[in-house]
Amino acid sequence: MEAVLTEELDEEEQLVRRHRKEKKELQAKIQGMKNAVPKNDKKRRKQLTEDVAKLEAEMEQKHKEELEQLKLTSKESKIDSVAVNISNLVLENQPFRISKAQKRRDKKAALEKEREERIAEAEIESLTGARHVESEKLAQILATRQLEIKQIPSDGHCMYRAIEDQLKEQDCSLTVAALRCQTADYMQSHMEDFLPFLTNANTGDMYTSEEFRKYCDDIINTAAWGGQLELRALSHILRTPIEIIQADSPPLVVGEEYPKNPLILVYMRHAYGLGEHYNSVKRLVNTASENCS
């Protein structure tokens, strides 16, 4: 700031000095003009007076304008200097700003860290949680029968897909759609056997005929989960027993009256986040025998 003021004073002083010099030069010029005109030549002397006045007025105006211009320039310079100082002060007092790119990188890193933490938690839970415990128990139960779990997708059709898979072992090619359709038809034609076991979740009352009809329609037209009632219907349709193996309960067999080898399903309470799930089974692979062969 002091440097600006010093520079300003120097410029003004230089201008004043130049103006003095120009005035002296003009006076010398005027004196020369006067000497060139005879004193008795009134006409030329009158013209000389007018010319001198004009020259002095022009110089006065010129000096005035230059001085005003200098002051204006100096004022603008002061404003610019103050603005720069204020800007620097603001920047110094402002906190460090993080760029948008850095924010995106930080957000991505945070999400990745969160994902890794969830994976780690899931791995710990899978080793110590109910799902792992249930799977271990089922594996032991099935191993005693030379069986192991055959995974079935959890898409709402798992029970029907497990039945479909078991039927393939008996060279029966009924599809999930066919099994659903036959199940609904059987339940509708034997409503008195199934209706007492179905209640309205909101009222607790037994299903009305209309509600039962909709229940059967959903079996055909949606991915509604199947349960014990549907298994009972399927055992009658297929005239085959169906055995359901569970981790914490004895095996449940529906359709015991039919003298055939049962279809075997595995019922899991903790397989997926949504809860209950059915898998199929297959013959246990003897790893040791395979390696020897």
Short mmCIF file of C-alpha atoms in Angstrom, two decimals:
data_model
loop_
_atom_site.label_atom_id
_atom_site.label_comp_id
_atom_site.label_asym_id
_atom_site.label_seq_id
_atom_site.Cartn_x
_atom_site.Cartn_y
_atom_site.Cartn_z
CA MET A 1 0.00 0.00 0.00
CA GLU A 2 2.84 2.41 0.88
CA ALA A 3 4.54 1.61 -2.41
CA VAL A 4 1.36 2.57 -4.26
CA LEU A 5 1.19 5.93 -2.45
CA THR A 6 4.86 6.67 -3.16
CA GLU A 7 4.39 5.85 -6.81
CA GLU A 8 1.29 8.06 -6.90
CA LEU A 9 3.18 11.05 -5.40
CA ASP A 10 6.04 10.58 -7.84
CA GLU A 11 3.70 10.63 -10.83
CA GLU A 12 1.89 13.76 -9.62
CA GLU A 13 5.17 15.57 -8.88
CA GLN A 14 6.50 14.67 -12.31
CA LEU A 15 3.34 15.99 -13.92
CA VAL A 16 3.51 19.29 -12.01
CA ARG A 17 7.15 19.75 -13.00
CA ARG A 18 6.32 19.08 -16.63
CA HIS A 19 3.49 21.59 -16.49
CA ARG A 20 5.84 24.24 -15.09
CA LYS A 21 8.33 23.56 -17.83
CA GLU A 22 5.66 23.77 -20.51
CA LYS A 23 4.39 27.07 -19.06
CA LYS A 24 7.90 28.54 -19.13
CA GLU A 25 8.34 27.37 -22.70
CA LEU A 26 5.00 28.92 -23.63
CA GLN A 27 5.94 32.23 -21.98
CA ALA A 28 9.20 32.23 -23.91
CA LYS A 29 7.29 31.55 -27.10
CA ILE A 30 4.81 34.34 -26.31
CA GLN A 31 7.65 36.76 -25.60
CA GLY A 32 9.18 35.91 -28.94
CA MET A 33 5.85 36.53 -30.65
CA LYS A 34 5.56 39.93 -28.92
CA ASN A 35 9.04 40.93 -29.96
CA ALA A 36 8.20 40.09 -33.55
CA VAL A 37 5.26 42.52 -33.70
CA PRO A 38 5.97 46.28 -33.76
CA LYS A 39 4.41 48.20 -30.91
CA ASN A 40 2.84 50.73 -33.26
CA ASP A 41 1.06 48.02 -35.28
CA LYS A 42 -2.17 48.03 -33.34
CA LYS A 43 -3.94 45.57 -35.59
CA ARG A 44 -1.28 42.89 -35.29
CA ARG A 45 -0.86 43.61 -31.57
CA LYS A 46 -4.57 43.01 -31.09
CA GLN A 47 -4.35 39.71 -32.97
CA LEU A 48 -1.29 38.80 -30.93
CA THR A 49 -3.18 39.36 -27.70
CA GLU A 50 -5.96 37.05 -28.88
CA ASP A 51 -3.48 34.37 -29.98
CA VAL A 52 -1.62 34.55 -26.66
CA ALA A 53 -4.86 34.24 -24.70
CA LYS A 54 -5.85 31.25 -26.83
CA LEU A 55 -2.49 29.52 -26.32
CA GLU A 56 -2.61 30.08 -22.56
CA ALA A 57 -6.21 28.85 -22.35
CA GLU A 58 -5.41 25.73 -24.35
CA MET A 59 -2.42 24.94 -22.15
CA GLU A 60 -4.44 25.57 -19.00
CA GLN A 61 -7.17 23.22 -20.23
CA LYS A 62 -4.61 20.62 -21.25
CA HIS A 63 -2.90 20.71 -17.85
CA LYS A 64 -6.24 20.53 -16.05
CA GLU A 65 -7.33 17.46 -18.02
CA GLU A 66 -3.99 15.72 -17.47
CA LEU A 67 -4.17 16.37 -13.74
CA GLU A 68 -7.73 15.04 -13.54
CA GLN A 69 -6.76 11.97 -15.54
CA LEU A 70 -3.88 11.31 -13.17
CA LYS A 71 -6.17 11.59 -10.14
CA LEU A 72 -8.72 9.26 -11.77
CA THR A 73 -6.07 6.71 -12.62
CA SER A 74 -4.69 6.94 -9.11
CA LYS A 75 -8.15 6.41 -7.61
CA GLU A 76 -8.78 3.34 -9.78
CA SER A 77 -5.39 1.99 -8.79
CA LYS A 78 -6.27 2.44 -5.13
CA ILE A 79 -9.58 0.63 -5.60
CA ASP A 80 -7.88 -2.23 -7.44
CA SER A 81 -5.25 -2.47 -4.74
CA VAL A 82 -7.84 -2.53 -1.97
CA ALA A 83 -9.88 -5.12 -3.88
CA VAL A 84 -6.84 -7.33 -4.28
CA ASN A 85 -5.99 -6.99 -0.60
CA ILE A 86 -9.55 -7.82 0.42
CA SER A 87 -9.60 -10.79 -1.96
CA ASN A 88 -6.35 -12.08 -0.53
CA LEU A 89 -7.66 -11.62 2.99
CA VAL A 90 -10.86 -13.52 2.17
CA LEU A 91 -8.91 -16.33 0.56
CA GLU A 92 -6.61 -16.57 3.55
CA ASN A 93 -9.55 -16.82 5.95
CA GLN A 94 -11.53 -19.29 3.84
CA PRO A 95 -11.27 -22.99 4.69
CA PHE A 96 -9.60 -25.29 2.19
CA ARG A 97 -12.09 -26.28 -0.51
CA ILE A 98 -12.20 -29.86 -1.71
CA SER A 99 -12.65 -30.26 -5.45
CA LYS A 100 -15.65 -32.09 -6.88
CA ALA A 101 -13.38 -34.78 -8.27
CA GLN A 102 -11.86 -35.33 -4.83
CA LYS A 103 -15.34 -35.47 -3.29
CA ARG A 104 -16.31 -38.17 -5.81
CA ARG A 105 -13.16 -40.14 -5.02
CA ASP A 106 -13.79 -39.85 -1.28
CA LYS A 107 -17.41 -40.95 -1.70
CA LYS A 108 -16.39 -43.92 -3.83
CA ALA A 109 -13.76 -44.93 -1.26
CA ALA A 110 -16.31 -44.66 1.57
CA LEU A 111 -18.83 -46.80 -0.32
CA GLU A 112 -16.17 -49.38 -1.11
CA LYS A 113 -15.13 -49.49 2.54
CA GLU A 114 -18.76 -49.91 3.62
CA ARG A 115 -19.23 -52.73 1.08
CA GLU A 116 -16.13 -54.52 2.33
CA GLU A 117 -17.35 -54.19 5.92
CA ARG A 118 -20.72 -55.68 4.97
CA ILE A 119 -19.01 -58.56 3.19
CA ALA A 120 -16.83 -59.20 6.23
CA GLU A 121 -19.88 -59.14 8.51
CA ALA A 122 -21.74 -61.50 6.18
CA GLU A 123 -18.80 -63.90 6.15
CA ILE A 124 -18.65 -63.89 9.94
CA GLU A 125 -22.40 -64.42 10.16
CA SER A 126 -22.27 -67.22 7.59
CA LEU A 127 -19.74 -69.03 9.77
CA THR A 128 -21.44 -68.46 13.10
CA GLY A 129 -25.06 -67.58 12.28
CA ALA A 130 -28.23 -69.62 12.14
CA ARG A 131 -27.88 -70.27 8.42
CA HIS A 132 -24.48 -71.91 8.84
CA VAL A 133 -25.59 -73.95 11.85
CA GLU A 134 -28.69 -75.15 10.00
CA SER A 135 -26.67 -76.08 6.90
CA GLU A 136 -24.18 -78.06 8.98
CA LYS A 137 -26.94 -80.02 10.72
CA LEU A 138 -28.70 -80.81 7.45
CA ALA A 139 -25.43 -81.90 5.84
CA GLN A 140 -24.84 -84.36 8.68
CA ILE A 141 -28.40 -85.73 8.52
CA LEU A 142 -28.23 -86.19 4.76
CA ALA A 143 -24.74 -87.70 4.86
CA THR A 144 -26.03 -90.62 6.95
CA ARG A 145 -28.31 -91.40 4.00
CA GLN A 146 -25.61 -90.81 1.40
CA LEU A 147 -27.34 -87.63 0.26
CA GLU A 148 -26.44 -83.97 -0.01
CA ILE A 149 -28.31 -80.75 -0.72
CA LYS A 150 -29.01 -79.76 -4.31
CA GLN A 151 -29.49 -76.01 -4.42
CA ILE A 152 -32.75 -74.65 -5.82
CA PRO A 153 -33.19 -70.95 -6.73
CA SER A 154 -35.06 -68.82 -4.21
CA ASP A 155 -37.65 -67.28 -6.54
CA GLY A 156 -40.98 -68.20 -4.96
CA HIS A 157 -41.14 -71.43 -6.98
CA CYS A 158 -38.57 -73.29 -4.86
CA MET A 159 -40.92 -75.99 -3.54
CA TYR A 160 -42.30 -76.75 -6.99
CA ARG A 161 -38.80 -76.67 -8.52
CA ALA A 162 -37.57 -79.11 -5.87
CA ILE A 163 -40.48 -81.46 -6.67
CA GLU A 164 -39.76 -81.06 -10.40
CA ASP A 165 -36.11 -81.97 -9.79
CA GLN A 166 -37.04 -85.07 -7.78
CA LEU A 167 -39.51 -86.21 -10.44
CA LYS A 168 -36.77 -86.11 -13.07
CA GLU A 169 -35.06 -88.91 -11.14
CA GLN A 170 -38.21 -90.95 -11.76
CA ASP A 171 -38.35 -90.03 -15.45
CA CYS A 172 -41.34 -87.76 -14.91
CA SER A 173 -41.20 -84.47 -16.81
CA LEU A 174 -43.86 -82.38 -15.10
CA THR A 175 -42.91 -78.70 -15.16
CA VAL A 176 -43.31 -76.12 -12.43
CA ALA A 177 -46.23 -74.56 -14.30
CA ALA A 178 -47.95 -77.93 -14.63
CA LEU A 179 -47.37 -78.75 -10.96
CA ARG A 180 -48.84 -75.40 -9.90
CA CYS A 181 -51.87 -75.80 -12.13
CA GLN A 182 -52.60 -79.35 -10.94
CA THR A 183 -52.12 -78.32 -7.31
CA ALA A 184 -54.65 -75.49 -7.61
CA ASP A 185 -57.16 -77.72 -9.43
CA TYR A 186 -56.87 -80.46 -6.80
CA MET A 187 -57.27 -78.03 -3.90
CA GLN A 188 -60.32 -76.41 -5.49
CA SER A 189 -61.95 -79.77 -6.10
CA HIS A 190 -61.21 -80.82 -2.49
CA MET A 191 -61.90 -77.49 -0.81
CA GLU A 192 -63.27 -79.10 2.37
CA ASP A 193 -59.86 -80.75 2.99
CA PHE A 194 -57.91 -77.50 2.81
CA LEU A 195 -60.21 -74.59 3.67
CA PRO A 196 -60.16 -75.18 7.47
CA PHE A 197 -56.39 -74.66 7.50
CA LEU A 198 -56.45 -71.24 5.82
CA THR A 199 -57.23 -68.09 7.81
CA ASN A 200 -57.32 -64.40 7.00
CA ALA A 201 -54.14 -62.79 8.36
CA ASN A 202 -56.00 -59.60 9.34
CA THR A 203 -59.13 -61.02 10.96
CA GLY A 204 -58.03 -64.52 11.98
CA ASP A 205 -61.22 -65.90 10.44
CA MET A 206 -61.27 -68.93 8.19
CA TYR A 207 -61.10 -68.15 4.50
CA THR A 208 -64.34 -67.51 2.69
CA SER A 209 -65.02 -69.39 -0.53
CA GLU A 210 -64.03 -66.30 -2.49
CA GLU A 211 -60.75 -65.95 -0.58
CA PHE A 212 -60.00 -69.63 -1.11
CA ARG A 213 -60.66 -69.28 -4.84
CA LYS A 214 -58.23 -66.36 -5.01
CA TYR A 215 -55.66 -68.38 -3.04
CA CYS A 216 -55.84 -71.12 -5.67
CA ASP A 217 -55.70 -68.60 -8.52
CA ASP A 218 -52.50 -67.18 -7.01
CA ILE A 219 -50.95 -70.65 -7.01
CA ILE A 220 -51.36 -70.72 -10.79
CA ASN A 221 -50.73 -67.11 -11.73
CA THR A 222 -48.10 -65.87 -9.28
CA ALA A 223 -44.86 -66.98 -7.62
CA ALA A 224 -46.72 -67.62 -4.35
CA TRP A 225 -44.71 -69.88 -2.05
CA GLY A 226 -45.90 -73.40 -1.53
CA GLY A 227 -46.16 -75.03 1.88
CA GLN A 228 -47.52 -78.08 3.64
CA LEU A 229 -51.01 -77.80 2.12
CA GLU A 230 -49.60 -77.72 -1.40
CA LEU A 231 -47.30 -80.64 -0.58
CA ARG A 232 -50.32 -82.62 0.65
CA ALA A 233 -52.14 -81.89 -2.61
CA LEU A 234 -49.08 -82.87 -4.69
CA SER A 235 -48.65 -86.17 -2.84
CA HIS A 236 -52.23 -87.08 -3.81
CA ILE A 237 -51.80 -85.87 -7.38
CA LEU A 238 -48.57 -87.84 -7.84
CA ARG A 239 -49.76 -90.69 -5.59
CA THR A 240 -46.30 -90.55 -4.07
CA PRO A 241 -45.08 -89.81 -0.53
CA ILE A 242 -43.06 -86.63 -0.05
CA GLU A 243 -40.48 -86.50 2.73
CA ILE A 244 -39.34 -83.16 4.12
CA ILE A 245 -36.03 -83.20 5.99
CA GLN A 246 -35.47 -80.48 8.60
CA ALA A 247 -32.50 -79.53 10.77
CA ASP A 248 -34.19 -79.39 14.17
CA SER A 249 -37.16 -81.72 13.74
CA PRO A 250 -37.76 -85.30 12.64
CA PRO A 251 -38.50 -85.77 8.94
CA LEU A 252 -42.08 -85.00 7.94
CA VAL A 253 -43.74 -87.33 5.46
CA VAL A 254 -46.96 -86.52 3.63
CA GLY A 255 -48.75 -89.16 1.55
CA GLU A 256 -47.47 -92.07 3.61
CA GLU A 257 -50.39 -94.11 2.32
CA TYR A 258 -48.73 -94.44 -1.08
CA PRO A 259 -46.29 -97.38 -1.35
CA LYS A 260 -43.57 -95.68 -3.36
CA ASN A 261 -40.13 -94.31 -2.71
CA PRO A 262 -40.64 -90.77 -1.43
CA LEU A 263 -39.64 -87.58 -3.13
CA ILE A 264 -37.15 -85.95 -0.75
CA LEU A 265 -37.06 -82.22 -0.08
CA VAL A 266 -34.97 -80.20 2.36
CA TYR A 267 -36.75 -77.50 4.31
CA MET A 268 -34.58 -74.59 5.47
CA ARG A 269 -35.74 -71.84 7.81
CA HIS A 270 -32.66 -69.63 7.52
CA ALA A 271 -31.42 -70.13 3.97
CA TYR A 272 -32.22 -66.63 2.73
CA GLY A 273 -33.11 -63.23 4.13
CA LEU A 274 -36.76 -63.74 3.25
CA GLY A 275 -36.95 -66.87 5.40
CA GLU A 276 -38.20 -70.35 4.48
CA HIS A 277 -36.85 -72.21 1.48
CA TYR A 278 -36.96 -75.66 -0.10
CA ASN A 279 -34.04 -77.45 -1.73
CA SER A 280 -33.79 -80.79 -3.46
CA VAL A 281 -31.27 -83.58 -2.73
CA LYS A 282 -28.87 -85.68 -4.75
CA ARG A 283 -26.62 -88.65 -4.13
CA LEU A 284 -23.59 -87.75 -2.02
CA VAL A 285 -20.43 -87.62 -4.09
CA ASN A 286 -17.69 -89.77 -2.59
CA THR A 287 -14.67 -87.54 -3.15
CA ALA A 288 -12.17 -90.12 -1.92
CA SER A 289 -13.46 -92.76 -4.36
CA GLU A 290 -13.39 -90.30 -7.24
CA ASN A 291 -9.79 -89.35 -6.50
CA CYS A 292 -8.74 -93.01 -6.39
CA SER A 293 -10.42 -93.74 -9.68
#
